[in-house]
Coordinates of C-alpha atoms and ligand atoms in Angstrom, one line a residue:
X18 CA -6.3 -13.7 -25.9
X19 CA -8.1 -11.9 -23.3
X20 CA -7.1 -8.4 -22.5
X21 CA -4.7 -8.2 -25.4
X22 CA -4.3 -4.3 -25.8
X23 CA -2.4 -2.7 -23.1
X24 CA -1.3 0.6 -22.0
X25 CA 1.6 1.1 -19.3
X26 CA 1.9 4.2 -17.7
X27 CA 5.4 5.3 -16.7
X28 CA 8.4 3.8 -18.6
X29 CA 11.1 3.5 -15.7
X30 CA 12.7 0.8 -14.2
X31 CA 9.3 -0.9 -13.1
X32 CA 7.3 0.3 -16.1
X33 CA 9.5 -0.7 -19.4
X34 CA 10.2 -4.3 -17.8
X35 CA 6.7 -4.9 -17.3
X36 CA 5.5 -3.5 -20.8
X37 CA 8.4 -5.4 -22.6
X38 CA 7.6 -8.8 -20.7
X39 CA 3.9 -8.1 -22.0
X40 CA 4.7 -7.4 -25.5
X41 CA 6.9 -10.6 -25.8
X42 CA 4.1 -12.6 -24.2
X43 CA 2.1 -11.5 -27.4
X44 CA 0.1 -8.7 -26.0
X45 CA 0.1 -5.3 -28.0
X46 CA 1.4 -2.8 -25.5
X47 CA 1.7 1.0 -25.7
X48 CA 4.4 2.4 -23.1
X49 CA 3.2 5.9 -22.2
X50 CA 5.5 8.2 -20.6
X51 CA 5.3 12.2 -20.1
X52 CA 9.3 12.3 -21.3
X53 CA 9.0 13.2 -24.6
X54 CA 13.0 12.5 -25.1
X55 CA 12.3 8.9 -23.3
X56 CA 9.7 8.0 -25.5
X57 CA 11.7 9.1 -28.6
X58 CA 14.7 7.3 -27.3
X59 CA 12.7 4.0 -26.8
X60 CA 11.2 3.9 -30.4
X61 CA 14.4 4.5 -31.6
X62 CA 15.5 1.0 -29.8
X63 CA 17.6 2.7 -27.2
X64 CA 16.8 1.3 -23.3
X65 CA 17.1 3.8 -20.6
X66 CA 16.9 1.0 -18.1
X67 CA 19.7 -1.3 -17.3
X68 CA 17.6 -4.3 -16.9
X69 CA 16.4 -4.1 -20.4
X70 CA 18.8 -4.5 -23.2
X71 CA 18.1 -2.8 -26.4
X72 CA 18.2 -5.9 -28.3
X73 CA 15.4 -7.3 -26.0
X74 CA 13.6 -4.0 -26.7
X75 CA 14.2 -4.0 -30.5
X76 CA 12.6 -7.5 -30.4
X77 CA 8.8 -6.1 -29.4
X78 CA 9.6 -2.9 -31.5
X79 CA 10.4 -4.7 -34.7
X80 CA 7.7 -7.3 -34.2
X81 CA 5.2 -4.4 -33.7
X82 CA 4.0 -5.7 -29.9
X83 CA 5.6 -2.6 -28.3
X84 CA 5.9 1.1 -29.0
X85 CA 6.3 4.1 -26.7
X86 CA 4.0 7.3 -26.7
X87 CA 3.4 10.4 -24.7
X88 CA -0.2 10.5 -25.6
X89 CA -2.7 9.1 -23.1
X90 CA -5.6 8.4 -25.9
X91 CA -3.9 5.1 -26.7
X92 CA -5.9 4.3 -23.4
X93 CA -9.2 4.3 -25.3
X94 CA -7.8 1.3 -27.3
X95 CA -6.8 -0.4 -24.2
X96 CA -8.3 -3.6 -22.3
X97 CA -5.5 -3.2 -19.3
X98 CA -3.9 -0.1 -18.1
X99 CA -0.9 -0.4 -15.3
X100 CA 0.3 2.6 -13.3
X101 CA 3.9 2.6 -12.7
X102 CA 4.5 6.2 -11.6
X103 CA 6.5 7.2 -8.5
X104 CA 5.2 7.9 -5.2
X105 CA 7.7 10.1 -3.4
X106 CA 7.7 11.2 0.5
X107 CA 7.9 15.0 0.8
X108 CA 7.5 17.1 3.9
X109 CA 6.7 14.2 5.9
X110 CA 3.6 13.0 3.8
X111 CA 2.9 10.6 0.9
X112 CA 3.0 12.5 -2.2
X113 CA 0.5 11.0 -4.8
X114 CA 0.4 14.0 -7.0
X115 CA 1.8 11.4 -9.7
X116 CA -1.0 8.8 -9.3
X117 CA -3.6 11.5 -9.3
X118 CA -2.5 12.9 -12.4
X119 CA -2.1 9.6 -14.2
X120 CA -5.4 8.8 -12.9
X121 CA -7.0 11.7 -14.4
X122 CA -5.6 11.3 -17.9
X123 CA -6.1 7.6 -17.5
X124 CA -9.6 8.3 -16.5
X125 CA -10.6 10.9 -19.3
X126 CA -9.8 8.4 -22.1
X127 CA -11.1 5.0 -20.5
X128 CA -13.7 3.1 -22.1
X129 CA -16.1 0.5 -20.6
X130 CA -14.9 -3.1 -19.3
X131 CA -11.3 -1.7 -18.8
X132 CA -9.0 -3.0 -16.2
X133 CA -6.5 -0.5 -14.5
X134 CA -3.9 -2.0 -12.2
X135 CA -1.9 0.4 -9.5
X136 CA 1.8 -0.9 -9.2
X137 CA 3.2 1.9 -7.6
X138 CA 4.0 1.4 -3.8
X139 CA 1.6 3.3 -1.4
X140 CA -0.1 3.1 1.7
X141 CA -3.3 0.5 2.4
X142 CA -6.7 2.5 0.9
X143 CA -4.8 4.6 -1.9
X144 CA -6.4 2.4 -4.7
X145 CA -10.0 2.3 -3.4
X146 CA -10.2 6.0 -1.9
X147 CA -7.5 7.9 -4.1
X148 CA -7.2 6.2 -7.5
X149 CA -11.0 4.6 -8.2
X150 CA -12.7 7.6 -7.4
X151 CA -10.6 9.8 -9.8
X152 CA -11.1 7.1 -12.8
X153 CA -14.9 7.2 -11.9
X154 CA -15.4 10.8 -12.4
X155 CA -13.0 11.4 -15.1
X156 CA -14.5 8.4 -17.0
X157 CA -18.3 8.3 -16.0
X158 CA -17.7 4.5 -15.6
X159 CA -18.7 2.7 -12.3
X160 CA -16.4 0.7 -10.4
X161 CA -16.9 -3.0 -10.4
X162 CA -19.5 -2.6 -12.8
X163 CA -18.1 -1.1 -16.4
X164 CA -14.4 -0.4 -14.6
X165 CA -12.4 -3.2 -13.1
X166 CA -9.6 -2.1 -10.9
X167 CA -7.0 -4.0 -9.0
X168 CA -3.5 -3.2 -7.0
X169 CA -0.3 -5.6 -7.9
X170 CA 2.9 -4.3 -6.0
X171 CA 6.3 -4.1 -8.1
X172 CA 9.1 -6.2 -6.9
X173 CA 11.7 -5.1 -9.2
X174 CA 15.1 -5.1 -8.0
X175 CA 17.0 -3.2 -10.3
X176 CA 20.3 -5.0 -11.2
X177 CA 19.5 -8.1 -9.5
X178 CA 21.2 -11.2 -11.6
X179 CA 18.9 -13.8 -10.1
X180 CA 15.5 -12.2 -9.8
X181 CA 13.3 -10.4 -12.5
X182 CA 9.8 -9.8 -13.4
X183 CA 9.0 -13.5 -14.5
X184 CA 10.3 -15.2 -11.8
X185 CA 9.4 -13.2 -8.8
X186 CA 6.0 -13.9 -7.5
X187 CA 3.7 -11.2 -8.2
X188 CA 0.7 -10.6 -5.8
X189 CA -2.9 -9.0 -7.1
X190 CA -5.8 -7.8 -5.2
X191 CA -8.6 -6.6 -7.0
X192 CA -11.5 -4.5 -5.7
X193 CA -13.8 -7.0 -7.3
X194 CA -13.3 -10.7 -7.7
X195 CA -13.4 -10.1 -11.2
X196 CA -10.6 -7.4 -11.4
X197 CA -8.4 -10.1 -9.2
X198 CA -9.1 -12.8 -11.7
X199 CA -8.4 -10.7 -14.5
X200 CA -5.2 -9.1 -13.1
X201 CA -4.2 -12.7 -12.0
X202 CA -4.4 -13.9 -15.7
X203 CA -3.0 -10.7 -17.6
X204 CA 0.1 -11.3 -15.1
X205 CA 0.1 -15.2 -15.5
X206 CA 1.2 -14.4 -19.1
X207 CA 4.6 -13.5 -18.4
X208 CA 4.9 -13.8 -14.5
X209 CA 5.8 -17.7 -13.5
X210 CA 3.8 -17.4 -9.9
X211 CA 0.7 -14.8 -9.2
X212 CA -0.6 -14.6 -5.9
X213 CA -4.1 -13.3 -5.6
X214 CA -5.3 -11.7 -2.2
X215 CA -8.5 -10.9 -0.7
X216 CA -8.4 -7.0 -2.2
X217 CA -5.8 -3.9 -2.9
X218 CA -5.4 -3.1 0.8
X219 CA -4.0 -6.6 1.4
X220 CA -1.6 -6.3 -1.5
X221 CA -0.8 -2.5 -0.8
X222 CA -0.2 -3.7 2.6
X223 CA 2.2 -6.7 1.9
X224 CA 4.4 -4.4 -0.1
X225 CA 5.0 -2.1 2.9
X226 CA 5.6 -5.1 5.1
X227 CA 8.3 -6.4 2.9
X228 CA 10.3 -3.3 3.1
X229 CA 9.5 -2.3 6.6
X230 CA 10.8 -5.3 7.3
X231 CA 14.0 -4.7 5.9
X232 CA 14.1 -1.0 7.4
X233 CA 13.5 -2.2 11.0
X234 CA 16.2 -4.9 10.8
X235 CA 18.8 -2.7 9.2
X236 CA 18.0 -0.1 12.3
X237 CA 18.2 -3.1 14.9
X238 CA 21.9 -4.0 13.6
X239 CA 22.9 -0.2 13.4
X240 CA 21.8 0.2 17.1
X241 CA 23.6 -3.2 17.8
X242 CA 26.8 -1.7 15.8
X243 CA 26.7 1.5 18.3
X244 CA 26.1 -1.1 21.4
X245 CA 28.7 -3.4 20.4
X246 CA 31.3 -0.3 19.9
X247 CA 30.5 0.7 23.8
X248 CA 31.0 -2.8 24.9
X249 CA 33.9 -3.6 22.9
X250 CA 32.3 -6.6 20.9
X251 CA 32.9 -6.8 17.3
X252 CA 29.6 -6.5 15.8
X253 CA 30.5 -7.9 12.4
X254 CA 31.7 -11.2 14.2
X255 CA 28.7 -11.3 16.2
X256 CA 26.4 -10.9 12.9
X257 CA 28.4 -13.7 11.3
X258 CA 28.3 -15.9 14.2
X259 CA 24.6 -15.5 14.4
X260 CA 24.1 -16.0 10.6
X261 CA 25.5 -19.5 11.1
X262 CA 21.7 -20.4 12.4
X263 CA 20.2 -22.4 9.6
X264 CA 16.6 -21.1 10.6
X265 CA 14.8 -18.2 12.5
X266 CA 17.6 -15.6 11.6
X267 CA 18.2 -13.5 8.5
X268 CA 21.5 -11.5 8.6
X269 CA 21.3 -7.5 8.2
X270 CA 24.5 -5.7 8.2
X271 CA 25.3 -2.1 9.7
X272 CA 26.4 0.8 7.8
X273 CA 26.3 4.4 7.4
X274 CA 22.6 4.9 7.2
X275 CA 20.0 3.6 4.7
X276 CA 19.6 4.9 1.2
X277 CA 17.2 4.5 -2.1
X278 CA 13.7 5.4 -2.9
X279 CA 12.0 2.2 -1.2
X280 CA 13.8 1.2 2.4
X281 CA 13.6 4.9 3.6
X282 CA 10.6 5.8 2.3
X283 CA 7.7 2.9 2.1
X284 CA 7.7 2.5 6.0
X285 CA 6.8 6.1 6.2
X286 CA 3.8 5.9 4.0
X287 CA 2.8 3.1 6.7
X288 CA 3.5 5.3 9.5
X289 CA 1.9 8.2 8.1
X290 CA -1.3 6.4 7.4
X291 CA -1.8 4.9 10.7
X292 CA -1.2 8.3 12.3
X293 CA -4.3 9.3 10.1
X294 CA -6.5 7.1 12.2
X295 CA -5.0 8.5 15.4
X296 CA -2.4 5.5 15.7
X297 CA 1.3 5.6 16.3
X298 CA 3.8 3.5 14.5
X299 CA 6.8 3.1 17.1
X300 CA 8.6 0.7 15.8
X301 CA 8.8 2.4 12.0
X302 CA 9.6 6.0 13.4
X303 CA 12.1 4.5 15.9
X304 CA 14.0 2.4 12.8
X305 CA 14.0 5.9 10.8
X306 CA 15.6 7.9 13.6
X307 CA 18.5 5.1 14.1
X308 CA 18.8 4.8 10.6
X309 CA 18.8 8.7 10.0
X310 CA 21.3 9.3 13.2
X311 CA 23.9 6.7 11.4
X312 CA 25.8 9.4 9.3
X313 CA 26.2 11.5 12.6
X314 CA 27.4 8.3 14.4
X315 CA 30.0 7.9 11.4
X316 CA 31.2 11.2 11.9
X317 CA 31.5 11.0 15.4
X318 CA 33.4 8.0 15.2
X319 CA 35.7 9.6 12.7
X320 CA 36.2 12.7 14.9
X321 CA 36.9 10.2 18.0
X322 CA 39.7 8.3 15.7
X323 CA 41.4 11.6 14.6
X324 CA 41.4 12.9 17.9
X325 CA 43.3 9.7 19.2
X326 CA 45.9 10.6 16.5
X327 CA 45.5 14.3 18.3
X328 CA 44.4 15.9 15.3
X329 CA 41.3 17.9 14.7
X330 CA 38.5 17.0 12.5
X331 CA 38.5 20.6 11.7
X332 CA 41.0 20.9 8.6
X333 CA 41.7 17.1 8.2
X334 CA 41.7 15.9 4.4
X335 CA 39.0 13.7 4.1
X336 CA 38.0 11.4 1.4
X337 CA 34.7 9.8 1.1
X338 CA 34.7 6.7 -0.8
X339 CA 31.6 5.7 -2.8
X340 CA 28.2 7.9 -2.7
X341 CA 25.6 6.0 -4.1
X342 CA 23.1 4.1 -2.1
X343 CA 24.2 0.8 -2.3
X344 CA 27.3 -0.6 -4.5
X345 CA 27.6 -0.9 -8.2
X346 CA 24.7 1.5 -8.6
X347 CA 24.7 5.4 -9.6
X348 CA 21.7 6.0 -8.1
X349 CA 22.3 8.6 -5.3
X350 CA 18.5 8.8 -4.2
X351 CA 18.6 9.3 0.0
X352 CA 22.2 8.2 -0.2
X353 CA 23.5 8.8 3.7
X354 CA 26.6 9.8 1.7
X355 CA 25.1 13.3 1.2
X356 CA 24.5 14.2 5.1
X357 CA 27.5 12.6 6.0
X358 CA 29.5 15.1 3.4
X359 CA 27.4 17.7 5.2
X360 CA 28.2 17.0 8.3
X361 CA 32.2 16.6 7.9
X362 CA 32.2 19.9 6.0
X363 CA 30.0 21.7 9.0
X364 CA 32.8 20.5 10.9
X365 CA 35.6 22.2 8.9
X366 CA 36.9 18.7 7.3
X367 CA 38.1 19.5 4.0
X368 CA 36.2 16.8 2.1
X369 CA 36.1 15.2 -1.2
X370 CA 34.6 12.1 -2.5
X371 CA 35.4 9.4 -5.0
X372 CA 32.8 7.4 -6.7
X373 CA 33.5 5.5 -10.3
X374 CA 29.7 5.4 -10.7
X375 CA 28.9 9.1 -9.7
X376 CA 30.7 11.8 -11.3
X377 CA 29.2 14.8 -9.7
X378 CA 26.6 15.5 -6.7
X379 CA 24.9 18.3 -5.1
X380 CA 24.5 18.7 -1.4
X381 CA 21.4 20.3 0.2
X382 CA 22.7 23.4 0.5
X383 CA 23.5 23.8 -3.1
X384 CA 27.4 22.9 -2.9
X385 CA 28.7 21.0 -5.9
X386 CA 31.3 18.2 -5.4
X387 CA 33.0 16.2 -8.2
X388 CA 34.3 12.7 -8.4
X389 CA 37.8 13.0 -7.2
X390 CA 38.7 9.1 -8.2
X391 CA 40.8 7.9 -5.6
X392 CA 44.2 8.5 -7.6
X393 CA 47.7 8.2 -5.8
X394 CA 47.7 12.2 -5.4
X395 CA 44.7 12.0 -3.7
X396 CA 45.1 9.5 -1.6
X397 CA 48.7 10.6 -0.6
X398 CA 47.2 14.0 0.4
X399 CA 44.4 12.5 2.5
X400 CA 44.2 12.1 6.5
X401 CA 41.5 9.6 6.4
X402 CA 39.3 7.7 4.0
X403 CA 35.6 6.6 5.2
X404 CA 34.4 3.9 3.1
X405 CA 30.7 4.6 2.9
X406 CA 29.4 2.5 -0.3
X407 CA 31.4 -0.5 -1.0
X408 CA 31.7 -0.4 -5.0
X409 CA 33.3 -3.4 -6.8
X410 CA 36.6 -2.8 -8.5
X411 CA 38.2 -0.4 -6.5
X412 CA 41.6 -1.0 -5.1
X413 CA 40.9 -1.1 -1.3
X414 CA 44.2 -2.8 -0.7
X415 CA 46.1 0.3 -2.4
X416 CA 43.9 2.8 -0.4
X417 CA 44.6 1.2 3.0
X418 CA 48.4 0.9 2.1
X419 CA 48.5 4.5 1.2
X420 CA 46.2 6.6 3.6
X421 CA 46.9 6.6 7.4
X422 CA 43.6 6.2 8.3
X423 CA 40.6 4.0 6.8
X424 CA 37.2 4.2 8.3
X425 CA 35.1 1.3 7.0
X426 CA 31.6 1.3 7.5
X427 CA 31.0 -1.8 5.3
X428 CA 33.5 -4.5 6.4
X429 CA 35.3 -4.9 2.9
X430 CA 37.1 -7.8 2.9
X431 CA 40.0 -6.5 1.3
X432 CA 40.5 -3.9 4.3
X433 CA 40.1 -6.7 7.0
X434 CA 43.0 -7.0 9.9
X435 CA 44.9 -3.9 8.6
X436 CA 46.3 -1.8 11.4
X437 CA 45.1 1.5 10.1
X438 CA 41.9 0.3 9.2
X439 CA 39.1 0.7 11.8
X440 CA 35.5 -0.8 11.2
X441 CA 32.0 0.5 12.1
Ligands
SAJ547 N1 21.2 -1.6 4.0 C1 21.9 -1.8 5.2 N2 22.3 -3.1 5.5 C2 21.4 -4.2 5.0 C3 21.0 -4.1 3.9 C4 20.7 -2.8 3.2 O1 22.5 -0.7 5.5 O2 21.7 -5.2 5.5 C5 21.3 -0.3 3.2 C6 21.8 -0.3 2.1 O3 23.3 0.0 1.8 C7 20.9 0.7 1.0 C8 19.4 0.8 1.6 O4 19.7 0.2 3.1 O5 21.5 2.1 1.5 C9 18.6 -0.1 0.9 O6 19.2 -1.3 0.6 P1 18.3 -2.8 -0.1 O7 19.3 -3.7 -0.2 O8 16.8 -2.7 0.7 O9 18.3 -2.0 -1.7 P2 16.8 -1.5 -2.5 O10 16.5 0.2 -1.6 O11 17.2 -1.3 -3.6 O12 15.6 -2.2 -1.7 C10 15.2 -2.7 -3.2 C11 13.9 -3.6 -2.8 N3 13.1 -3.9 -3.8 C12 11.9 -3.3 -4.0 O13 11.1 -2.7 -3.4 C13 11.0 -4.0 -5.3 C14 14.0 -4.4 -1.4 O14 12.5 -4.7 -1.2 C15 14.8 -5.7 -1.7 O15 14.7 -6.6 -0.6 C16 16.3 -5.3 -2.0 O16 16.1 -4.1 -3.2 C17 16.9 -6.1 -2.2 O17 17.1 -7.5 -1.8 O18 18.1 -5.5 -3.2

């Protein structure tokens, strides 16, 4: 088998499923991670990632196909090295420090003929202008000659019961045709469909298009929700009706804002890159402003509703229901619940939250809140519940029957039609 020895750098929600799949396809894989505790847990057969069951990990451990390590020297024996490291966005700029550090550590161990693939979401040009030079400088190898480099965007959707690594088409773009072919052959061993493109920039940009598409369309329906409120039109009814169109339309739904480490972040990589060339990405920046403005809009709506009851928001006991960035997960990254809680507190409300998946949270100013679990006592003492994330398994009917006012930002079916429930 060509490219038998594989190193996957980063054993998170992207790198671990990739490492396990490559191992299960018959390759010898080392999962490298800087977190020693994670390395020890993996080698003990305990998966930190929901999408990889312990049994799946133990199978490749026991047949000797996979092992975890914190040691980059394993790269010396690798035919293929895949980088699956975070690409955050800090202070209005991409943070490539994880890519740069991994590239340096990998580069120092590289041997001639190795293929290096970057999977981390980033702006067009990163692979050729940032990754490749670091690898060449650290290894003394020459890209396209003694070193092959490609980009292949990750498309892992944690918790998705339908689509996983195997059945989600994989885009690959190499710096050279040989790199593209080798990367396509590598992924072809465990992914049903591989999509070769002309080079790394096309692959980097395709990924950004995918998530910018969502970012802008969510902003569109968020703005529509505000307009519909002013026009006294039910935005949820309108979207439902429009969704009856079997072609040329894709439903998105308004909400209290956009969370996660993909949708609010990836488009800003593109906007930042465009500005580097003196251009502007008006659509992307406007969508960011619309989405980022939703927590304040929700707070204004709540304030208006309390005002209609001749109650001030100041001193009102408000329970925020669901704080993770999307249903049935624990992830708080960029969750709109956080700025929403901060705004309510700033207006003097007595704010608590209930989220079965999030035991505690820390606000930007360092204030700590713990999950108040929407039990009868908490509900009976609440003036208003704001549904921010609609987790499953919550007794929404009981909440609506107990609390005088519910502001529902997610159009929860169990809350529909109740006189004390108002939707975004
Ligand atoms: N959101 C809305 N309205 C919508 C859809 C989403 O307000 O109509 C909000 C969500 O509440 C959440 C945020 O946007 O706060 C992001 O939601 P998401 O459904 O896009 O979920 P993510 O962030 O997990 O996005 C990932 C992405 N996957 C990858 O980058 C590999 C995205 O491309 C997927 O489309 C998405 O999962 C998915 O479909 O689950």
